[in-house]
XYZ file of C-alpha atoms in Angstrom:
454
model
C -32.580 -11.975 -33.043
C -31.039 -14.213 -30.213
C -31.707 -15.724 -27.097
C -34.649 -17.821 -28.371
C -35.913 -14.742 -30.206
C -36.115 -13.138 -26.806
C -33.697 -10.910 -27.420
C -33.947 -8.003 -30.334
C -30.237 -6.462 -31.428
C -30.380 -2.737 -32.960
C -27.705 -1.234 -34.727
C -27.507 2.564 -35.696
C -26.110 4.034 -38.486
C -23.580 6.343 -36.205
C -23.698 6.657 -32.523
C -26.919 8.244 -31.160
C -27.157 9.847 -27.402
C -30.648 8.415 -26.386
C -30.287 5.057 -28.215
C -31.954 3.740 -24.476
C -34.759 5.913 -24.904
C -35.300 4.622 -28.697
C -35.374 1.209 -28.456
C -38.527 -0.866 -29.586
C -40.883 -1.467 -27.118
C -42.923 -4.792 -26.955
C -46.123 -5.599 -29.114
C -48.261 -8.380 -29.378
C -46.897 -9.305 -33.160
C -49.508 -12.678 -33.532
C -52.404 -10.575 -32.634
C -51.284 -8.286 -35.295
C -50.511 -10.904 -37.610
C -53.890 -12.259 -36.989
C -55.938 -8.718 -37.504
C -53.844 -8.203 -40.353
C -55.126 -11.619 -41.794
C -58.691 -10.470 -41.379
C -59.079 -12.873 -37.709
C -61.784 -11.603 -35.550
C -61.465 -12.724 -31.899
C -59.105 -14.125 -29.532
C -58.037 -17.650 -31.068
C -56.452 -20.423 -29.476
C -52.559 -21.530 -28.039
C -51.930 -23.249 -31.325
C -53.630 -20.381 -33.751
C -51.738 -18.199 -31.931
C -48.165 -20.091 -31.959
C -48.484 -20.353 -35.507
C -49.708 -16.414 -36.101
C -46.356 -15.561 -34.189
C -43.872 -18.052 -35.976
C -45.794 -16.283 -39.546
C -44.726 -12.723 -38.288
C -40.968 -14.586 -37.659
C -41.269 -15.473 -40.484
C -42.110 -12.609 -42.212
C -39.202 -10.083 -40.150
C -36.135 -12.833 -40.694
C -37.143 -13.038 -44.548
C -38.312 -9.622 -44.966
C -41.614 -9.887 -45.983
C -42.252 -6.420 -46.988
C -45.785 -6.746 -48.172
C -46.848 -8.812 -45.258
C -44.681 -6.549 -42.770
C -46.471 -3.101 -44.297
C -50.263 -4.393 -43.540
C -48.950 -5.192 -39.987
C -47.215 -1.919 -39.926
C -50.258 0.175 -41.368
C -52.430 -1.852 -37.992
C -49.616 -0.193 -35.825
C -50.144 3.275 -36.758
C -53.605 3.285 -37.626
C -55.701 0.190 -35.793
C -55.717 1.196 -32.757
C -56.944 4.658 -33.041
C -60.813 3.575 -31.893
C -63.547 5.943 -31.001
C -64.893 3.003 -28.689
C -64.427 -0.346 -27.079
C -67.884 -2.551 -26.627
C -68.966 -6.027 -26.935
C -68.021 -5.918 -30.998
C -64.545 -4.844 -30.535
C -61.974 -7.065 -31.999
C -60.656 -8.628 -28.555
C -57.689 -9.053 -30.530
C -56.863 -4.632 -30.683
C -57.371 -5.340 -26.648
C -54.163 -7.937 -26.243
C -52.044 -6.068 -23.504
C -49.049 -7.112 -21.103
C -50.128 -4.449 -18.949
C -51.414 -4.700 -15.470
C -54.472 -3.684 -16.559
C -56.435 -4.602 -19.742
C -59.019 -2.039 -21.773
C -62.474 -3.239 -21.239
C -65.120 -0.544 -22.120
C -64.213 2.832 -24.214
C -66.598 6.054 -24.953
C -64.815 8.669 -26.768
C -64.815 11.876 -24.710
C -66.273 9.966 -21.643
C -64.454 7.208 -20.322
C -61.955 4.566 -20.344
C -62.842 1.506 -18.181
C -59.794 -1.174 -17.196
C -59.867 -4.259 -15.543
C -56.729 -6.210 -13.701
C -54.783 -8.783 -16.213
C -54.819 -12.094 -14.360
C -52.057 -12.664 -16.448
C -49.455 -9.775 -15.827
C -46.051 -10.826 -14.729
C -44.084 -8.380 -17.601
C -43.137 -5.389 -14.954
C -43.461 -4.054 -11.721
C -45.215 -6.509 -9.083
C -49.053 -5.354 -8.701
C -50.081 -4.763 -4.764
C -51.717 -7.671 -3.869
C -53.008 -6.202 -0.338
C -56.620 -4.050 -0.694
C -55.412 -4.257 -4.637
C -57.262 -2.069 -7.051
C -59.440 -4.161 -9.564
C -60.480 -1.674 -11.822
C -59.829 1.728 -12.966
C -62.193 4.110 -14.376
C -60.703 6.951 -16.303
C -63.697 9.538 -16.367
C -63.425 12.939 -18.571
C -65.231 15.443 -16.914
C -64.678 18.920 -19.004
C -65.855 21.182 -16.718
C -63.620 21.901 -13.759
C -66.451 22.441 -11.069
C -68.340 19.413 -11.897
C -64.593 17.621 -11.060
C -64.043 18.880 -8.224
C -68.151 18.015 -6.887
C -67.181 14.597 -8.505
C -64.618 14.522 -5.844
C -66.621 16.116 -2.614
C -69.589 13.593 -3.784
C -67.339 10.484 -4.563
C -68.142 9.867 -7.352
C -64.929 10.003 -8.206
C -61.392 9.282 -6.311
C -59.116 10.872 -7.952
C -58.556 14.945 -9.034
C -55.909 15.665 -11.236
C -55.425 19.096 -12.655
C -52.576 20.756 -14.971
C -54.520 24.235 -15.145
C -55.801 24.396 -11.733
C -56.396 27.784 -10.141
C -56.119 29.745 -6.717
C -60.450 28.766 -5.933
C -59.186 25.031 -6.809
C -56.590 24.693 -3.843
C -58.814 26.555 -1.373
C -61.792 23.880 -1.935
C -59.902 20.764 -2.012
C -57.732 21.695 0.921
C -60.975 22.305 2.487
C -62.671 19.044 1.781
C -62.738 16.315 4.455
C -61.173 12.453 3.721
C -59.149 13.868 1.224
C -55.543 14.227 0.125
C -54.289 17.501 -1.780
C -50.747 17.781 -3.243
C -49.373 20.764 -5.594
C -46.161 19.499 -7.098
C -44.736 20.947 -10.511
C -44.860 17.985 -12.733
C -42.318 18.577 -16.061
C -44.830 20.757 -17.707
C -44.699 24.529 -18.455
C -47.209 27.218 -19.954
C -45.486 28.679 -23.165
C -46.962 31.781 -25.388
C -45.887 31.659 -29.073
C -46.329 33.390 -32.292
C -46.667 32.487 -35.402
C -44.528 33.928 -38.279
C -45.470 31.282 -41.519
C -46.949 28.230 -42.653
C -46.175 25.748 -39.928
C -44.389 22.008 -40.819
C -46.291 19.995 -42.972
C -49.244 22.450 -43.238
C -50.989 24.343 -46.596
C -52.471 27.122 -45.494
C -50.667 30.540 -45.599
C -50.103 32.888 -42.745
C -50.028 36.717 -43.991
C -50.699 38.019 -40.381
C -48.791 40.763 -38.573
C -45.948 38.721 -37.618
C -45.329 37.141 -40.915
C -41.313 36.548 -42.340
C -38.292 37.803 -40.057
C -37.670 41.054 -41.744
C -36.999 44.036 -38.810
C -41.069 45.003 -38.707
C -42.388 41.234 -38.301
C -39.933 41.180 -35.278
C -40.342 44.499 -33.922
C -43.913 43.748 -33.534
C -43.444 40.292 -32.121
C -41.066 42.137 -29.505
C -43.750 43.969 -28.901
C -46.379 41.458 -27.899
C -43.806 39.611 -25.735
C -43.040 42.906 -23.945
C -46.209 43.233 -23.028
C -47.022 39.900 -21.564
C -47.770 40.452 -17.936
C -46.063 37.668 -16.653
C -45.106 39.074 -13.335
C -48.848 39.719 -13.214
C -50.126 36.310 -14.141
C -47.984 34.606 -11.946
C -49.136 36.375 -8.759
C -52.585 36.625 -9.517
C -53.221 33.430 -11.123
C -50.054 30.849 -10.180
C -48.947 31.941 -7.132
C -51.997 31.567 -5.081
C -51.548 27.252 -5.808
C -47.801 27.250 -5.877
C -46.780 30.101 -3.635
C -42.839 29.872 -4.623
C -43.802 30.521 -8.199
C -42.123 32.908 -10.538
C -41.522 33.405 -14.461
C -40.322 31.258 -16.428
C -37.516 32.484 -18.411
C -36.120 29.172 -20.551
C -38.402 26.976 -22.884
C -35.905 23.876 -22.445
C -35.278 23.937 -18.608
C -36.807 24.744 -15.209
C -35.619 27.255 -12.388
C -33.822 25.308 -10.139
C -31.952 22.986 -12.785
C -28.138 23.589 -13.132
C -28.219 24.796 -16.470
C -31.041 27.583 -16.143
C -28.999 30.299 -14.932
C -26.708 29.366 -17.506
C -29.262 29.174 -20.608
C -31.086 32.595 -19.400
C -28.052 34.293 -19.046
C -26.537 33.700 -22.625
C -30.375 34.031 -24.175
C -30.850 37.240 -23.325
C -34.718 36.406 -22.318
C -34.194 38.513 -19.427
C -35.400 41.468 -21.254
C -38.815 40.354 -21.028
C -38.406 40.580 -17.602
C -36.453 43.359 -16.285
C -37.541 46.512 -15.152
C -41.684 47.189 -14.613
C -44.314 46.091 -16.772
C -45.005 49.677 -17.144
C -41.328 50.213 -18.641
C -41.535 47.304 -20.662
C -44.619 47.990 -21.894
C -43.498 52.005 -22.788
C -40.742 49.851 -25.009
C -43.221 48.008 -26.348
C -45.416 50.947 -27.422
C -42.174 52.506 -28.608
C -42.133 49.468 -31.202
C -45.220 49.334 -32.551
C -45.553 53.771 -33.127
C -42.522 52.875 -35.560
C -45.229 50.934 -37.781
C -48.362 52.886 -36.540
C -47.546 56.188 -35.306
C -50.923 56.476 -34.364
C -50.641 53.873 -31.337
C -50.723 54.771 -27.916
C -52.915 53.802 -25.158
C -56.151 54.958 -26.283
C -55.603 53.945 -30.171
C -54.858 50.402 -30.736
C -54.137 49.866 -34.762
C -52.261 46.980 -34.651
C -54.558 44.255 -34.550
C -54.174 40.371 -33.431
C -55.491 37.276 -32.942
C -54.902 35.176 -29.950
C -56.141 31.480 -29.582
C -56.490 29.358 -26.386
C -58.199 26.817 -24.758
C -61.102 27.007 -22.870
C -60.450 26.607 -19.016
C -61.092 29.251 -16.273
C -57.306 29.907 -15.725
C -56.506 30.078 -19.511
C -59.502 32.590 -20.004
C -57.972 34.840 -17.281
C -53.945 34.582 -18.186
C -55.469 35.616 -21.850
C -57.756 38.522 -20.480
C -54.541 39.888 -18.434
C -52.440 39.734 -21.758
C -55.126 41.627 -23.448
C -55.821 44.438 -21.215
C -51.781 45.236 -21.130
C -51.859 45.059 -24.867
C -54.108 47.369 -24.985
C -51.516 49.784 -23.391
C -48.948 49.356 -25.998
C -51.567 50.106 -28.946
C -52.387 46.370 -29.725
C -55.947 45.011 -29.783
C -55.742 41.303 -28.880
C -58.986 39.461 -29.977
C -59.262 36.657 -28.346
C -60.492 33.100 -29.516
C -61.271 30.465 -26.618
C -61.551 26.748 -28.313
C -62.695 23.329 -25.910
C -60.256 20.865 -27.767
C -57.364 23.263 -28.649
C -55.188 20.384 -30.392
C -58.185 17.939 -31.213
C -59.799 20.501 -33.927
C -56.304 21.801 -35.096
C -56.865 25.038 -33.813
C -52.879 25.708 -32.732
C -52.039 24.577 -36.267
C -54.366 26.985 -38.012
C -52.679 30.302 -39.555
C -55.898 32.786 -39.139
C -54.785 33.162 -35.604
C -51.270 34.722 -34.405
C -50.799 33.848 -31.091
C -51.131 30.708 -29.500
C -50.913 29.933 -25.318
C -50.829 26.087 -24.775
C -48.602 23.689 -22.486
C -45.783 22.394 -23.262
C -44.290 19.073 -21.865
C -40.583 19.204 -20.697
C -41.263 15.941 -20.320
C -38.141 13.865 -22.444
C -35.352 13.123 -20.683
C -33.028 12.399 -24.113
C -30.793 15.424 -24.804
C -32.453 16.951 -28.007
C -35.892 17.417 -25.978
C -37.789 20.821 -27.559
C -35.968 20.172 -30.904
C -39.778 19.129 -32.704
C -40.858 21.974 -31.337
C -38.125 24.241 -32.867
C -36.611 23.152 -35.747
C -37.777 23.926 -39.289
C -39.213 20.501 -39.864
C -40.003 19.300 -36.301
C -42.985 17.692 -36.196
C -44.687 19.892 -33.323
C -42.987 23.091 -35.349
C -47.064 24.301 -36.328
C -45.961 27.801 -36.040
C -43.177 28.105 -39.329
C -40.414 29.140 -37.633
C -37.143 28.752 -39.397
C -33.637 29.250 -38.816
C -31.061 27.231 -39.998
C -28.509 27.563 -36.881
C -31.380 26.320 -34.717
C -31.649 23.312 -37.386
C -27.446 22.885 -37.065
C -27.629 22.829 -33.192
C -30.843 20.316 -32.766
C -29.206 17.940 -35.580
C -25.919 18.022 -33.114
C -28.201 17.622 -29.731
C -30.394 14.581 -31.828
C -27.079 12.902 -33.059
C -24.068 13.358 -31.291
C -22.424 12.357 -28.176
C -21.777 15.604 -26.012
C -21.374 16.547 -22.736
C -23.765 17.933 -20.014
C -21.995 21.452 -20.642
C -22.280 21.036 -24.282
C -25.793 19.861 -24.541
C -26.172 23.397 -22.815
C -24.130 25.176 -24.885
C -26.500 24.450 -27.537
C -29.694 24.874 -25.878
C -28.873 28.129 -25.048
C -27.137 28.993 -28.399
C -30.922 27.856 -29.551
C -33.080 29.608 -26.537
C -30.838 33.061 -27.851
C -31.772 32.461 -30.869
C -35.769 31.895 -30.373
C -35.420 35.319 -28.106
C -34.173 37.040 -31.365
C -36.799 36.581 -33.303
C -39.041 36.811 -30.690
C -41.174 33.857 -31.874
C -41.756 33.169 -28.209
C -42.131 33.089 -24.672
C -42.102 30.878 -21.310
C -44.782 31.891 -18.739
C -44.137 29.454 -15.927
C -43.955 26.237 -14.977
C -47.190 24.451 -14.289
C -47.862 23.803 -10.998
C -50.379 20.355 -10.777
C -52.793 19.280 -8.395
C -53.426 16.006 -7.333
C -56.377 15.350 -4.638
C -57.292 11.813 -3.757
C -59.436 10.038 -1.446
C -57.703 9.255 1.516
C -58.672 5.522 1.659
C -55.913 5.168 -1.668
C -52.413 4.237 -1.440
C -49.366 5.372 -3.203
C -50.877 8.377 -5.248
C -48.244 9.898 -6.261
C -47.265 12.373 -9.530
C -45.135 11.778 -12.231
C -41.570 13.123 -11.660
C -41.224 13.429 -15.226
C -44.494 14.849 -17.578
C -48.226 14.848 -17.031
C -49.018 11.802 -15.177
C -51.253 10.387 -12.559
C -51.178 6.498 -13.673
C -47.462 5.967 -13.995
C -47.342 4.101 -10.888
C -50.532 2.215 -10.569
C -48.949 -0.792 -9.877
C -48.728 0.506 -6.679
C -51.985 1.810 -6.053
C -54.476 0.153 -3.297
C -56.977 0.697 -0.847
């Protein structure tokens, strides 16, 4: 600590790549130190002086015991199911521009200006915006007659579909955008028990002997991508095409590079109708039975429950079908919230993924044997070499893709998965707001609400 404890000094064992991205980010330590002594309320100047020279106190002597109850209110005392008049006002201490006022789990968030913000960007002070209600509305047709009826300002969408973009762009007073915002729709298998899980997966594509991949070949194969994008994608982002990378997006300068070396092409040449023949081919070595009109290979297929998801799954199941695989399918509201991608009864999973990070190891969690978003048990320990070098060491642009695709080649091997597209997001506002604007990086409406005004 320097600078009149304005100023926090990190060292690293070794050099890491994204130190920048890692660095502690600010927290209000005496209202911590005061919820962790049992205070209820805000307190006064002087209570809270002396609650922030206590937590001083406590880092420069290392105060373990005092540090872990402050530590244990970091990870777990903020996770609320609602903010009302008997919330500790102390959980809603914020430098933000905007503070938390009123919280109903699965309803709304409600936030109200700070009159004491001066940590960031400068708020708009012309027409500002003096509070922001964050509603969750499930259904996708109620949003969008939220919108027409304003009763809501702002539409945003990560799963919109074809009927979305024709009514907004018809609605008067309002702004429509369709950007691709950092996220892409990814379809993966399961072969074991994912990271940090119990419960055992004995399914079809179990292990990594020659039949487990053969069969997850198989499914890939058949994924109509081609058919998904122009019947479902296209008609909101007309430029859109397959995705063939899980770490990068078409138009980056490593793409051609990483789908080259990976090989993931082969779920994309020729016709579906060849590709699913191949496919077919796979599964009679198992089932010699299969064919078009016998479908004894048998899977499960989980997804969430939106009117685009529902279709993408129905066209994977119909091709399937063609290849001698019956896809059941399994349509869940909160898809993460209950679990359901972690759960081994189902083999398939289609979900978005955020290519969201900008540090050099982003997708590691996802595939290394103990990332923490690894739910599907995939394991290799080449994959675990390459993310420990990308997570660790200082490399170049052309080495950082060097390993992605060494990774991405790899992942197509074993078939544990497959990229379907990049999302394509809609944002439609009312026209009376000012600076709407998506995230460049991730899913994100409110990144820039400093600059938001009537």
């Amino acid at each position: 600590l320097s600078n009149g404890n304005m100023t926090l000094t990190v060292k690293f064992g070794k050099p890491l790549p994204d130190w920048e991205l890692l660095a502690p980010g600010p927290s209000p330590v005496h209202a911590m130190s005061l919820i962790a002594d049992g205070k209820k309320g805000l307190q006064s100047a002087s209570v809270n002086t002396a609650a922030k020279a206590k937590f001083l106190k406590d880092f420069t002597g290392k105060n373990s015991a005092n540090l872990k109850k402050i530590g244990d209110l970091f990870t777990k005392g903020y996770d609320v199911t609602k903010v009302d008049k008997d919330t500790n006002k102390l959980l809603l201490v914020s430098n933000g521009g905007f503070i938390v006022d009123k919280f109903t789990f699965g309803d709304s968030m409600t936030f109200v200006r700070n009159p004491k913000y001066n940590s960031g960007p400068a708020m708009a002070t012309k027409n500002p915006i003096k509070t922001v209600v964050i509603k969750i509305i499930q259904e996708n047709t109620a949003m969008i007659q939220a919108l027409r009826n304003g009763d809501i300002d702002i539409y945003y969408n990560t799963l919109p579909t074809g009927n979305d973009k024709i009514t907004l762009d018809a609605m008067p007073n309002v702004t429509t955008t369709t950007r691709v915002g950092g996220n892409s729709s990814i379809f993966h298998l399961r072969t074991d028990t994912g990271f940090g899980n119990t419960d055992v997966y004995s399914g079809p594509f179990a292990g990594n002997s020659q039949r487990a991949k053969d069969l997850r070949k198989a499914m890939l194969l058949v994924t109509p991508r081609a058919q998904m994008v122009t019947n479902l994608i296209a008609p909101v982002k007309p430029d859109a095409t397959p995705l063939n990378s899980q770490f990068v997006f078409q138009g980056t300068p490593e793409y051609n590079t990483i789908t080259k070396a990976s090989g993931a092409n082969v779920f994309s040449d020729g016709t579906q109708a060849e590709r699913t023949a191949a496919a077919l081919a796979l599964v009679k070595k198992y089932y010699p039975t299969a064919s078009a009109t016998e479908a004894p290979l048998k899977v499960k297929f989980v997804h969430a429950t939106t009117t685009l998801r529902s279709a993408l799954a129905k066209l994977v199941q119909a091709e399937a079908k063609n290849a001698g695989i019956e896809v059941e399918l399994f349509s869940i509201g909160d898809l993460f919230g209950t679990r359901s991608n972690q759960s081994a009864q189902y083999d398939i999973i289609m979900h978005g993924f955020g290519l969201n990070a900008i540090s050099q190891a982003n997708g590691c969690s996802i595939y290394k044997s103990d990332g923490g978003n690894n739910v599907w048990g995939w394991n290799d320990s080449t994959v675990d070499a390459n993310c420990k070098s990308l997570e660790s060491d200082i490399l170049t642009a052309a080495q950082v893709t060097e390993k992605r695709a060494a990774i991405e080649k790899i992942v197509v091997a074993n078939a544990w998965g497959l990229a379907l597209y990049a999302n394509p997001t809609i944002t439609a506002f009312n026209k009376t707001l000012k600076n709407i604007k998506t995230a460049p990086v991730g899913n994100n409406i409110t990144w820039n609400y400093f600059e938001w005004s009537y």
